[in-house]
Coordinates of C-alpha atoms in Angstrom, one line a residue:
Chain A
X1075 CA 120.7 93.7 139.2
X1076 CA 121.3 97.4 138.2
X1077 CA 118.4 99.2 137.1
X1078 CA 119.8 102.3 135.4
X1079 CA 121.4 102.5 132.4
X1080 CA 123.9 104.9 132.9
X1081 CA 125.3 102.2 135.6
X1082 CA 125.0 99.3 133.2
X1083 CA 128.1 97.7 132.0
X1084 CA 126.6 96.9 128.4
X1085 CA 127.7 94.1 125.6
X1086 CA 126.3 94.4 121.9
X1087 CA 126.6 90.8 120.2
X1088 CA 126.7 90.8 116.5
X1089 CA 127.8 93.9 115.3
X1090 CA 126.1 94.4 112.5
X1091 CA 123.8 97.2 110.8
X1092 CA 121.3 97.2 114.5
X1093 CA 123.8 96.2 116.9
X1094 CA 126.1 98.6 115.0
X1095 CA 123.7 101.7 115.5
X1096 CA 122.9 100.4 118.6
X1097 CA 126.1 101.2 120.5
X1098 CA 126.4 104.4 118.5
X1099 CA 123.0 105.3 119.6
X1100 CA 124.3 104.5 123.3
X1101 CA 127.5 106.1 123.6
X1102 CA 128.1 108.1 127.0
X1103 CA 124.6 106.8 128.0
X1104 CA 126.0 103.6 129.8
X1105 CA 129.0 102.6 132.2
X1106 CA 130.3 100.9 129.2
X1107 CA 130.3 99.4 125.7
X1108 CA 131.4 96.1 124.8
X1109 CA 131.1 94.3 121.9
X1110 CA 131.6 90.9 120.1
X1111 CA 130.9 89.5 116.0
X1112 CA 132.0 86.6 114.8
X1113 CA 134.2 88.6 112.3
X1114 CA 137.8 89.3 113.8
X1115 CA 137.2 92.8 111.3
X1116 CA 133.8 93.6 112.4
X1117 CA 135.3 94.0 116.1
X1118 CA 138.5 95.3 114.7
X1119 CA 137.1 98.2 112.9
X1120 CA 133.9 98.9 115.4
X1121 CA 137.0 99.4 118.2
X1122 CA 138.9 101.9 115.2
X1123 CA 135.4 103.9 114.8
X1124 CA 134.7 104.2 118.5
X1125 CA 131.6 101.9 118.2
X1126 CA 132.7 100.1 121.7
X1127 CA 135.0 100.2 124.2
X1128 CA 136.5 96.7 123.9
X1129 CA 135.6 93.6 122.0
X1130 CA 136.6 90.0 120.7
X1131 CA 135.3 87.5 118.9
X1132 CA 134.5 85.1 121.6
X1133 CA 132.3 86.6 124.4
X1134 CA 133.9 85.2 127.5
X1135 CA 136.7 87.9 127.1
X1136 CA 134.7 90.8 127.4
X1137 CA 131.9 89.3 130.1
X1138 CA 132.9 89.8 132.9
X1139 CA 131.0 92.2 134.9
X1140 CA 128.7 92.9 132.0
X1141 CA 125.1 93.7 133.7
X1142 CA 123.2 94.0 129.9
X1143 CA 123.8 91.2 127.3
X1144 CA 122.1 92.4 124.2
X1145 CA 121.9 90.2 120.9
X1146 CA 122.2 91.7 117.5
X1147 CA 122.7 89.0 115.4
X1148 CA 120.5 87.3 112.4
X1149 CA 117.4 85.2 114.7
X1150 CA 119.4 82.0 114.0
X1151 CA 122.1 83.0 115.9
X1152 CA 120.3 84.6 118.5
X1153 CA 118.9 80.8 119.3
X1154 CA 121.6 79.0 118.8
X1155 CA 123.3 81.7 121.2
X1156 CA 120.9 81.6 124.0
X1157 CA 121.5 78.4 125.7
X1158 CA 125.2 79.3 125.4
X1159 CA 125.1 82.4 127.5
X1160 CA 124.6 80.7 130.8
X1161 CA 128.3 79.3 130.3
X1162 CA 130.0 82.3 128.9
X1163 CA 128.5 84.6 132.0
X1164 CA 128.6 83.0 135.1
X1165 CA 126.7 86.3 136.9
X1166 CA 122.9 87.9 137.0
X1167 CA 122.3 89.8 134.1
X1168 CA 119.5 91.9 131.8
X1169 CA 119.4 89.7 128.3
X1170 CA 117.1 91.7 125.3
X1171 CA 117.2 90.3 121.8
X1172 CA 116.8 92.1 118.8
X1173 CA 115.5 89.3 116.6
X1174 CA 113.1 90.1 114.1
X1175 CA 110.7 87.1 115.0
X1176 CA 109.9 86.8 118.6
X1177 CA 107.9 83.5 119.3
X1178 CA 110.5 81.0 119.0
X1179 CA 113.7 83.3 120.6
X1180 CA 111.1 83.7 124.1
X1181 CA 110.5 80.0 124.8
X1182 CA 114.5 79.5 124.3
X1183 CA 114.7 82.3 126.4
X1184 CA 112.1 81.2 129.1
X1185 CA 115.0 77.7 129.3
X1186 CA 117.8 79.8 130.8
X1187 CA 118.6 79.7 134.5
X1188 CA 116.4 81.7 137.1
X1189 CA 119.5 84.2 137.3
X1190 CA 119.2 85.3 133.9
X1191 CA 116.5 87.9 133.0
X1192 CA 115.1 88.0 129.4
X1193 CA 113.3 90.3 127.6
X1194 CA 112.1 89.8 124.0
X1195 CA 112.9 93.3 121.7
X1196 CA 112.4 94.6 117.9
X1197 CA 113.3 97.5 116.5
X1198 CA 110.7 97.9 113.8
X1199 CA 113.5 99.9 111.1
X1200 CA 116.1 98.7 108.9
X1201 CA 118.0 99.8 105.6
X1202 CA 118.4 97.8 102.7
X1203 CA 122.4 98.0 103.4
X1204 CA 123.8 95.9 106.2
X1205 CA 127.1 95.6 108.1
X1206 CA 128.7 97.8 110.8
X1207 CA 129.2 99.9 107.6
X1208 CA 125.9 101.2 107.4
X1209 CA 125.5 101.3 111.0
X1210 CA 124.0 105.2 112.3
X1211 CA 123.4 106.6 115.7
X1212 CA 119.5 107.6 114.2
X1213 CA 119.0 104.3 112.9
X1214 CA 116.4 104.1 115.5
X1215 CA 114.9 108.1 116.1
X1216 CA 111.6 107.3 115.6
X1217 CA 111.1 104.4 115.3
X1218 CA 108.7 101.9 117.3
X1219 CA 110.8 99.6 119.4
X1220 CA 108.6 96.3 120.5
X1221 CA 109.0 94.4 123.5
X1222 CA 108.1 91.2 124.3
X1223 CA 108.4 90.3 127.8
X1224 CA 108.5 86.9 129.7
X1225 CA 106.4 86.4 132.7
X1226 CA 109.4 85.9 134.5
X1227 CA 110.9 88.9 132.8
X1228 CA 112.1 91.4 136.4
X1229 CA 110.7 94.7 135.9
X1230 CA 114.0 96.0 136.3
X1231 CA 115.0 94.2 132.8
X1232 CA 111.6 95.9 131.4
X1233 CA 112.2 99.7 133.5
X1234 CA 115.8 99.3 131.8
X1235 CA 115.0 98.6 128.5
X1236 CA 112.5 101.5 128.9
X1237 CA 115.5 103.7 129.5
X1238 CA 117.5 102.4 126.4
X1239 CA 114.4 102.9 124.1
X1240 CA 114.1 106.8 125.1
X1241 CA 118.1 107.2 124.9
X1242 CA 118.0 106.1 121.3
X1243 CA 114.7 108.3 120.8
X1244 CA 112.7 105.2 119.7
X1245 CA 109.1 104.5 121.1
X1246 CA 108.5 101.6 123.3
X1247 CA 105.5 99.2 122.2
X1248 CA 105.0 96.3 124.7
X1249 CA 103.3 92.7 122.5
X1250 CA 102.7 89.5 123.4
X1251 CA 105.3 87.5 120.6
X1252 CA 103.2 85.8 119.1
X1253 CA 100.9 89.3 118.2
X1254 CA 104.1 90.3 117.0
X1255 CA 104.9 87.8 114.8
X1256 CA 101.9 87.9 113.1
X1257 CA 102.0 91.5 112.4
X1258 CA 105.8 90.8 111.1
X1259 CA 104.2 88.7 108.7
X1260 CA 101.8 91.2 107.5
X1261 CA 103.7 94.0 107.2
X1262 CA 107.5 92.7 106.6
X1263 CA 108.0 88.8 105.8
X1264 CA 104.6 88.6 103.3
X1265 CA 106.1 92.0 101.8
X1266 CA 109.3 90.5 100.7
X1267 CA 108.1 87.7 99.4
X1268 CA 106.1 89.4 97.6
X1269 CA 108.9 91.1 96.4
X1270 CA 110.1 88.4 95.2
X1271 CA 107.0 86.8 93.6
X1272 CA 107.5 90.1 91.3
X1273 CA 110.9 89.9 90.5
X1274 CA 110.3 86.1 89.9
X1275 CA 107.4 87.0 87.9
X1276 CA 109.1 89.0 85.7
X1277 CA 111.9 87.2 85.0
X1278 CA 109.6 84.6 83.7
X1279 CA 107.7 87.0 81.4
X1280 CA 110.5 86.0 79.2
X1281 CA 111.4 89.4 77.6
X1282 CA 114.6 90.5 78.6
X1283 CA 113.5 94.2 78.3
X1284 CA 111.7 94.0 81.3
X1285 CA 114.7 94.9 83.2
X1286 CA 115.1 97.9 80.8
X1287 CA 111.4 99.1 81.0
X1288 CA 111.7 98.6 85.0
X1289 CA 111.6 101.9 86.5
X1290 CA 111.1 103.8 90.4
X1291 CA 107.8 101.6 90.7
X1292 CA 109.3 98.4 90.0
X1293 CA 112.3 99.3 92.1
X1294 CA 110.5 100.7 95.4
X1295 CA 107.8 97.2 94.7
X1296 CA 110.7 94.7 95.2
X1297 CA 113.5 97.0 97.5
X1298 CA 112.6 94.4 100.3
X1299 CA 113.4 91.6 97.6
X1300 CA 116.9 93.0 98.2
X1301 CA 117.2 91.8 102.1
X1302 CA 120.0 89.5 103.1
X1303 CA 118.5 86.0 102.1
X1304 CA 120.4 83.9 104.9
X1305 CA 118.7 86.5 107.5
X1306 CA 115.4 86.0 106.0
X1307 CA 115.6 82.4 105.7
X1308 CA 115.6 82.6 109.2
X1309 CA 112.9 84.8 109.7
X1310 CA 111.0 82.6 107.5
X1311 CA 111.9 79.4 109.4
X1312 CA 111.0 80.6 112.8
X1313 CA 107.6 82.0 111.7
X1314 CA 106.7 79.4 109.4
X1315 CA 103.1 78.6 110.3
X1316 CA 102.2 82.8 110.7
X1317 CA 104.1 83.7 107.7
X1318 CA 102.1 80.9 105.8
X1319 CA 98.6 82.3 107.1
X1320 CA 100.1 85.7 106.0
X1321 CA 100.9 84.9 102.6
X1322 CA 97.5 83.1 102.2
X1323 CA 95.7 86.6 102.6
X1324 CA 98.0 88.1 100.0
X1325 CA 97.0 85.2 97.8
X1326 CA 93.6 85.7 98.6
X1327 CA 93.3 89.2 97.9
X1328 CA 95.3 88.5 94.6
X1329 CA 92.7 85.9 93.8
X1330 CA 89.6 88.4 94.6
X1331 CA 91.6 91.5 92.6
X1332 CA 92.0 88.7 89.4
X1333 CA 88.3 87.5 89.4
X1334 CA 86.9 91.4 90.0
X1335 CA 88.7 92.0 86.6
X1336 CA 88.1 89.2 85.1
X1337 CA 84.1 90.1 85.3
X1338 CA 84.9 94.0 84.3
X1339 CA 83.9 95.1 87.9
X1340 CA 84.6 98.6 88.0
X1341 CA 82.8 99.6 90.8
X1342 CA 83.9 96.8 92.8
X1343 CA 87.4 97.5 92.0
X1344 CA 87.5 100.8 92.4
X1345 CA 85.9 100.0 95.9
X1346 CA 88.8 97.8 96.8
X1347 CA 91.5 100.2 95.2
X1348 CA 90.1 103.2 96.6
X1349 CA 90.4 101.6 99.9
X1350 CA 93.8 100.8 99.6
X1351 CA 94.6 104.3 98.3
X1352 CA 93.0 105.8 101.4
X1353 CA 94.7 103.5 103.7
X1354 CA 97.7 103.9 102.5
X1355 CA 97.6 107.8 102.2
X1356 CA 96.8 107.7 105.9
X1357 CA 99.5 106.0 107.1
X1358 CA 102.6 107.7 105.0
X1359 CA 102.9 111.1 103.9
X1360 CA 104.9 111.1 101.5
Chain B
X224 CA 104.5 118.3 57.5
X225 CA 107.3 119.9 59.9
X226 CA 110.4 117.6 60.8
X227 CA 112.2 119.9 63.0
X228 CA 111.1 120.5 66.7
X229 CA 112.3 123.9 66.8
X230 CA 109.8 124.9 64.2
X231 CA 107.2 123.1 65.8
X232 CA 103.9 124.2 67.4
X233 CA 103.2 122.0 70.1
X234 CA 99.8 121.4 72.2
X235 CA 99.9 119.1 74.9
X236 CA 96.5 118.2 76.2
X237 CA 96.5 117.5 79.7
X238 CA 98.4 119.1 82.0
X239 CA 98.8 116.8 84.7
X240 CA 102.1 115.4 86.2
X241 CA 103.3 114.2 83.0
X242 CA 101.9 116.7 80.2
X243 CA 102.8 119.5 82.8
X244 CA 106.6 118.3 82.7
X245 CA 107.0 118.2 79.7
X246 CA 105.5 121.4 78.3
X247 CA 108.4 122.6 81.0
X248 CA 111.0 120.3 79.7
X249 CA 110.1 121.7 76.0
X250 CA 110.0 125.1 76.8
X251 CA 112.5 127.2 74.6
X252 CA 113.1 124.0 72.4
X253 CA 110.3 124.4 70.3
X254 CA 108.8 127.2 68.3
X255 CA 105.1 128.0 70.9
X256 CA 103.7 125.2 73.1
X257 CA 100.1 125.6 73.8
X258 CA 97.9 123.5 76.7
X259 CA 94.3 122.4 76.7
X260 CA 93.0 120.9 80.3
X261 CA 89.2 120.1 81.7
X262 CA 90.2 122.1 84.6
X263 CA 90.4 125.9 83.9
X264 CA 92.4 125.8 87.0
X265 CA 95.0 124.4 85.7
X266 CA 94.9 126.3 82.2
X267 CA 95.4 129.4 84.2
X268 CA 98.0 127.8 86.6
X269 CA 100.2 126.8 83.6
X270 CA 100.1 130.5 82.0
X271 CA 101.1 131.8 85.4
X272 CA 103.9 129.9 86.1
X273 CA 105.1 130.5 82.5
X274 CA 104.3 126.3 81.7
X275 CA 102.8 127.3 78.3
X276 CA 102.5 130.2 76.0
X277 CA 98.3 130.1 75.9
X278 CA 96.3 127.8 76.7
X279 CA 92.4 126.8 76.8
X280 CA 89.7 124.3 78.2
X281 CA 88.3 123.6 74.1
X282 CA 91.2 122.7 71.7
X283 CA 89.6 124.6 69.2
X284 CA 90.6 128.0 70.7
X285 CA 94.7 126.5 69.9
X286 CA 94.5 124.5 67.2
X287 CA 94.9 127.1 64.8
X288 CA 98.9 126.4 63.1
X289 CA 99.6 123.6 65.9
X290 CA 102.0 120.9 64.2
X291 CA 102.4 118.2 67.1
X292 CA 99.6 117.3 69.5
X293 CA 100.4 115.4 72.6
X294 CA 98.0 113.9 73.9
X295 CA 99.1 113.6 78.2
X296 CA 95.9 112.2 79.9
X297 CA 94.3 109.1 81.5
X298 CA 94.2 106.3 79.2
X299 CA 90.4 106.7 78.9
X300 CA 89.9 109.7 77.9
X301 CA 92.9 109.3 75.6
X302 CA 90.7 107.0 74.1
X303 CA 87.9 109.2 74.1
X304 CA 89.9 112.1 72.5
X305 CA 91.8 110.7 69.4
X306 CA 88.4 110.5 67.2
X307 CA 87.2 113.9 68.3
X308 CA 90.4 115.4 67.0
X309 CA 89.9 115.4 63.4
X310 CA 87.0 117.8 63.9
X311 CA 89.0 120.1 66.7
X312 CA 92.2 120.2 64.2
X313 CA 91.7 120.5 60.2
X314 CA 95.0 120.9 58.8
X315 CA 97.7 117.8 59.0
X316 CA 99.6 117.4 62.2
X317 CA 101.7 114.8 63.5
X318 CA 100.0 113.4 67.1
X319 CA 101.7 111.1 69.9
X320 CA 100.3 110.8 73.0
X321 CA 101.9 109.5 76.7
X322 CA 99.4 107.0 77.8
X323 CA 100.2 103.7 80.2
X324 CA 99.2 101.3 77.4
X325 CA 99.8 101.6 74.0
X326 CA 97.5 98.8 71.9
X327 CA 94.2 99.7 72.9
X328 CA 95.1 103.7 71.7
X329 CA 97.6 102.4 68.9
X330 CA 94.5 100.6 67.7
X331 CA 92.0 103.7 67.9
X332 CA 95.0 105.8 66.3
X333 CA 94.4 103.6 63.3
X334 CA 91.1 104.5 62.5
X335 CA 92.0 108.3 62.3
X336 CA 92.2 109.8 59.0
X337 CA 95.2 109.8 56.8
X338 CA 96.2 113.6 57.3
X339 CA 97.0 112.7 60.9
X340 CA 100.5 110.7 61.1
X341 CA 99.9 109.0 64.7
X342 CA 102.7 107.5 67.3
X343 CA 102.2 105.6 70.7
X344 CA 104.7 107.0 73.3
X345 CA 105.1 106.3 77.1
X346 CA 107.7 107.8 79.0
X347 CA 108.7 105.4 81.5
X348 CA 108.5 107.8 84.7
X349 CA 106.7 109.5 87.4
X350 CA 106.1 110.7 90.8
X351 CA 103.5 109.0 93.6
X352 CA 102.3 112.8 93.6
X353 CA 100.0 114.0 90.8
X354 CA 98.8 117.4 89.2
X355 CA 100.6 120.5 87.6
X356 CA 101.9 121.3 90.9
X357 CA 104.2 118.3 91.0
X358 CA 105.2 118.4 87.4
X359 CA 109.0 119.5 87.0
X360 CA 111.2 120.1 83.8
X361 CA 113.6 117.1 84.8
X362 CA 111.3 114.5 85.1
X363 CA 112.1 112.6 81.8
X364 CA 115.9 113.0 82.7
X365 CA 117.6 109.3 82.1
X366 CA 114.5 107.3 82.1
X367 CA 113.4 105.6 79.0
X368 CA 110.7 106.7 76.7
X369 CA 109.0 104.0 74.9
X370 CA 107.6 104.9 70.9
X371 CA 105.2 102.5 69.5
X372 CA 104.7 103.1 65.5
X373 CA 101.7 102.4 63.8
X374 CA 102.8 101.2 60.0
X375 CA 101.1 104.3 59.0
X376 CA 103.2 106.7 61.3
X377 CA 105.4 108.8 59.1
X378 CA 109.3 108.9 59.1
X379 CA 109.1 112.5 60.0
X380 CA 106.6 111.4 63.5
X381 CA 109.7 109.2 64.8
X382 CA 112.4 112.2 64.2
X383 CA 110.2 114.5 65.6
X384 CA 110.0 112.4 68.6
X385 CA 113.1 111.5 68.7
X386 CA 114.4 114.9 69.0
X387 CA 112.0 115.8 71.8
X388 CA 113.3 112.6 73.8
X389 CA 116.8 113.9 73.2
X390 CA 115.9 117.4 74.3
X391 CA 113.8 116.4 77.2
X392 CA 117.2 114.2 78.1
X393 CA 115.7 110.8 77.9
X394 CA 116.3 107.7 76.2
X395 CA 114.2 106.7 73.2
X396 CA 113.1 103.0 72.6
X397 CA 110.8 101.9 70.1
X398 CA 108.6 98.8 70.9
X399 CA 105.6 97.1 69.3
X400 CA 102.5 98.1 71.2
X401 CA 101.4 95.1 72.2
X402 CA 105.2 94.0 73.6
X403 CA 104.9 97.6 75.7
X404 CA 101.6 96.1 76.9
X405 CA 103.2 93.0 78.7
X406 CA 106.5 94.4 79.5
X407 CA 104.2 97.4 81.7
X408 CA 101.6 94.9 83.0
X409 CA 104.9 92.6 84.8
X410 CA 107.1 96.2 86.1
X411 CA 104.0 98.3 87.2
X412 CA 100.2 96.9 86.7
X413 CA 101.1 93.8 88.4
X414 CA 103.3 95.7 91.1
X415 CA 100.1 97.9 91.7
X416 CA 97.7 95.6 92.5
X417 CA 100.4 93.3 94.9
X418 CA 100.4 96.4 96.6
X419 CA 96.7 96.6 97.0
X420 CA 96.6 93.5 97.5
X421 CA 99.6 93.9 100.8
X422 CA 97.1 96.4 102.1
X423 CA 94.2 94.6 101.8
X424 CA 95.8 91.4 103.7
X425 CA 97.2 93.8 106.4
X426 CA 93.9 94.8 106.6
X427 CA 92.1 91.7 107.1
X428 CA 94.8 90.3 109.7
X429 CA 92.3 92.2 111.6
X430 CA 94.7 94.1 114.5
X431 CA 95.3 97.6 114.2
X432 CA 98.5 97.6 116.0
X433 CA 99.5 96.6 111.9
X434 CA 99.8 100.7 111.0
X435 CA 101.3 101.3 114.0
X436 CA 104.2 98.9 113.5
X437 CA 104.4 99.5 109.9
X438 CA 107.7 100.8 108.9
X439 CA 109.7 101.6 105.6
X440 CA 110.1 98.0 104.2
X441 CA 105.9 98.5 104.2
X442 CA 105.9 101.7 102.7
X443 CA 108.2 101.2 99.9
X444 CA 106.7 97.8 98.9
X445 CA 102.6 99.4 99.0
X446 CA 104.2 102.5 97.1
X447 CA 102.1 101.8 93.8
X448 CA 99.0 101.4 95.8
X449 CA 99.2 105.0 96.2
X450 CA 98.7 105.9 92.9
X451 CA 95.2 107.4 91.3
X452 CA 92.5 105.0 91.4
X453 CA 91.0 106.4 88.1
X454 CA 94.0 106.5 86.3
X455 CA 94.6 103.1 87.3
X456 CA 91.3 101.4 86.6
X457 CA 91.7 103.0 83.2
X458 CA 94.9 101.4 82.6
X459 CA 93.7 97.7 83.8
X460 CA 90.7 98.2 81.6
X461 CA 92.6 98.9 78.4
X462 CA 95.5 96.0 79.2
X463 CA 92.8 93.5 80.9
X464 CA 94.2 89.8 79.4
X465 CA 97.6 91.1 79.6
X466 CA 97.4 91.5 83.3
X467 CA 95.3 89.0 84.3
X468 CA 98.7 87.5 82.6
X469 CA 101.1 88.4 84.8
X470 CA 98.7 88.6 87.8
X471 CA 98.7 84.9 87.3
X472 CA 102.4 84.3 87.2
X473 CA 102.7 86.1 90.4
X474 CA 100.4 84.2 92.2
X475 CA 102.5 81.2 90.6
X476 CA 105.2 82.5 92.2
X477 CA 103.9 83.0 95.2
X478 CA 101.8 79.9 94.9
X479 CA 106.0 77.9 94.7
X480 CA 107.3 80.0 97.6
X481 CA 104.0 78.9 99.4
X482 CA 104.9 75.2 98.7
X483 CA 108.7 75.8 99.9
X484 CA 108.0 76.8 102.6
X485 CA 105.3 74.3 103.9
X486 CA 108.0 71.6 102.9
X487 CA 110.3 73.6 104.8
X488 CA 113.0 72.9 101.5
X489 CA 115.3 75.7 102.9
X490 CA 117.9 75.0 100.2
X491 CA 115.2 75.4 97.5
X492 CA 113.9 78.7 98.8
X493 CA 117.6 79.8 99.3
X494 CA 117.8 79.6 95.9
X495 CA 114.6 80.8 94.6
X496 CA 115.5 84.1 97.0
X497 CA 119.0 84.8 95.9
X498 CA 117.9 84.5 92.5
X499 CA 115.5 87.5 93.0
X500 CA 118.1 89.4 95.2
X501 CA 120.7 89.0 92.9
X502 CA 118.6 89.9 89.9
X503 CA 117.3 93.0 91.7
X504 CA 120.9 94.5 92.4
X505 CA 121.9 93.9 89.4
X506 CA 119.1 96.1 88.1
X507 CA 119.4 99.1 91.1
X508 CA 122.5 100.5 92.7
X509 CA 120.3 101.3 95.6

């Protein structure tokens, strides 16, 4: 199998906000770029904008002599996909996901025949838009890009994905899934249900000035709460048990925050906040 | 006393963020505007950059012909400040101050004596940054500003105010104190400590990688944890049974999505979710 990019014949499923700024992002840098989404519209107008070189709803007509398969769509997809493939492309090939829970999409993966070479992937960036719309060639510049290899995963299919990762000016970060997941759930999937819990909250308040009073606190608290909900069902589904342990710190630290006022704690408040503050001012600037 | 903010001497004591915006959203609108602040610092910063027309570290060195004092501090040392003023200012003046909760100083308000006509404001605003160096004369521009009357507060308090939230370009709403109280506890106390709280569980998953994977969902949702420590500890302090309130609806929240999603009802978090998401884009365009 080919082991440099700019010689890989490359196909972008789901063209959506990532697999969108994907092939943007990787233009000129590959043989070629094809493309497929389940929406006649999406492929229509990703051909008008220059997105890819050719594309269809239905994968067979753009797979032959594709030597990188990668998979952009929401993580249900991407498993109900992956025992398809083996059908649909009859030759070797690279496979890299960009689901955004990892676990459950490598042991589908690690099914597939020996001629197939898979290689867990997350781009850890995002918008709270979607659709080939929103779709940018920087989406990425920045950006850590995880990878979660198989141990059957070639080292070409890793060397490669290397390449793709500098191309789009991302930095590679190589996990085990199931370290990824978890820190998913800590940092992304507890966060918007958080978000939620807020918005929830407040609509149970039971004032309907809340939403007037809301201001660029409230908004930036629950932006996550925003996400596409089928997409996060998903997440949710295939990273129940982590994002359960996840949310059961949250509640825990609620629970810890509630009895430190309840007793007037200062000090040991201002411990706890302080520490927050300090993280937090040391991980964003602005 | 005077009912027109052009012929108004104004103090603002504090000049922080919030009192430093506004002395530069007032400028030219009213007839001098002096500054008191701990910091001589900062008295001398405002002078410089033209913030205020004199200013001091003792309000008695100002005092002399002031007809509005606005009081733009921490909730505590609001607190501290409203029965020292009688003594500081002898003549009549009208006094509104800008502090996070309103019953707690509403309440110490009414205990001053009856040449002082008193009203409860808070501008519904702000920045994650802090100090005279962030403040900036558009600050207040579209965002609501909430008045909270005492029955003692004079007619000519609300005008007054009134035409200072029209001239700083902001949008008046007058609210009993302890309905300001709630309504801030579920948009921003409770939002600040479920941020602290995020942090504090990222924390404890106990792998580092979590900063380093951290992107901008994170950041946006532990925004609020951000914020001054002292400030906010003032704030809990002075709103305590409120939000332990909300906390507590939160975690009830959080407490149903937990139960969801152990039962794996996918149909009853679907809708529990788009309720939030559709509530939440309703409220922002972005």
């Amino acid at each position: 199998m080919k082991e440099s990019l700019e010689q890989c014949h490359v196909c972008v499923i789901g063209l959506g906000l990532i697999g969108g700024s994907l092939a943007l992002a990787l233009r000129g840098q590959c043989a070629s770029m094809a493309g497929c989404d389940t929406d006649p519209r999406v492929v229509e107008a990703a051909q008008a904008r220059g997105v890819i070189d050719r594309g269809s709803t239905d994968l067979a007509d753009v797979s032959s002599g594709i030597d990188l398969v990668i998979l952009a769509a929401p993580v249900g997809a991407i498993l109900t996909l992956i025992p398809e493939l083996p059908n649909l492309i009859p030759h070797p090939f690279h496979l890299l996901d960009l689901g955004s829970t990892k676990s459950a999409i490598v042991e589908a993966m690690g099914r597939l025949p020996e001629r197939v070479s898979p290689l867990g992937g997350h781009p850890m960036c995002g918008k709270e838009t979607s659709g080939l719309d929103a779709a940018e060639r920087n989406l990425f510049r920045g950006s850590v890009f995880v990878l979660t290899p198989l141990e059957r995963t070639l080292p070409a299919s890793i060397a490669l994905a290397r390449q793709m990762i500098e191309a789009i000016r991302a930095r590679p970060l190589i996990l085990d899934a199931a370290r990824h997941d978890r820190l998913a759930a800590a940092i992304s999937h507890a966060p918007y249900l958080a978000a939620a819990a807020l918005l929830d909250a407040a609509a149970r308040a039971d004032d309907e000035l809340v939403w007037t009073l809301a201001a660029s606190g409230f908004r930036d608290s629950t932006r996550l709460a925003g996400s596409n909900v089928t997409m996060m069902l998903d997440i949710l589904a295939s990273n129940r048990a982590v994002v359960l342990e996840a949310l059961s710190r949250v509640q825990a630290s609620l629970q810890e925050t509630t009895r430190l006022i309840e007793r007037d704690d200062r000090a040991g408040l201002r411990s706890m906040l302080a520490a927050c503050q300090s993280q937090r001012s040391g991980m964003f600037q602005v």
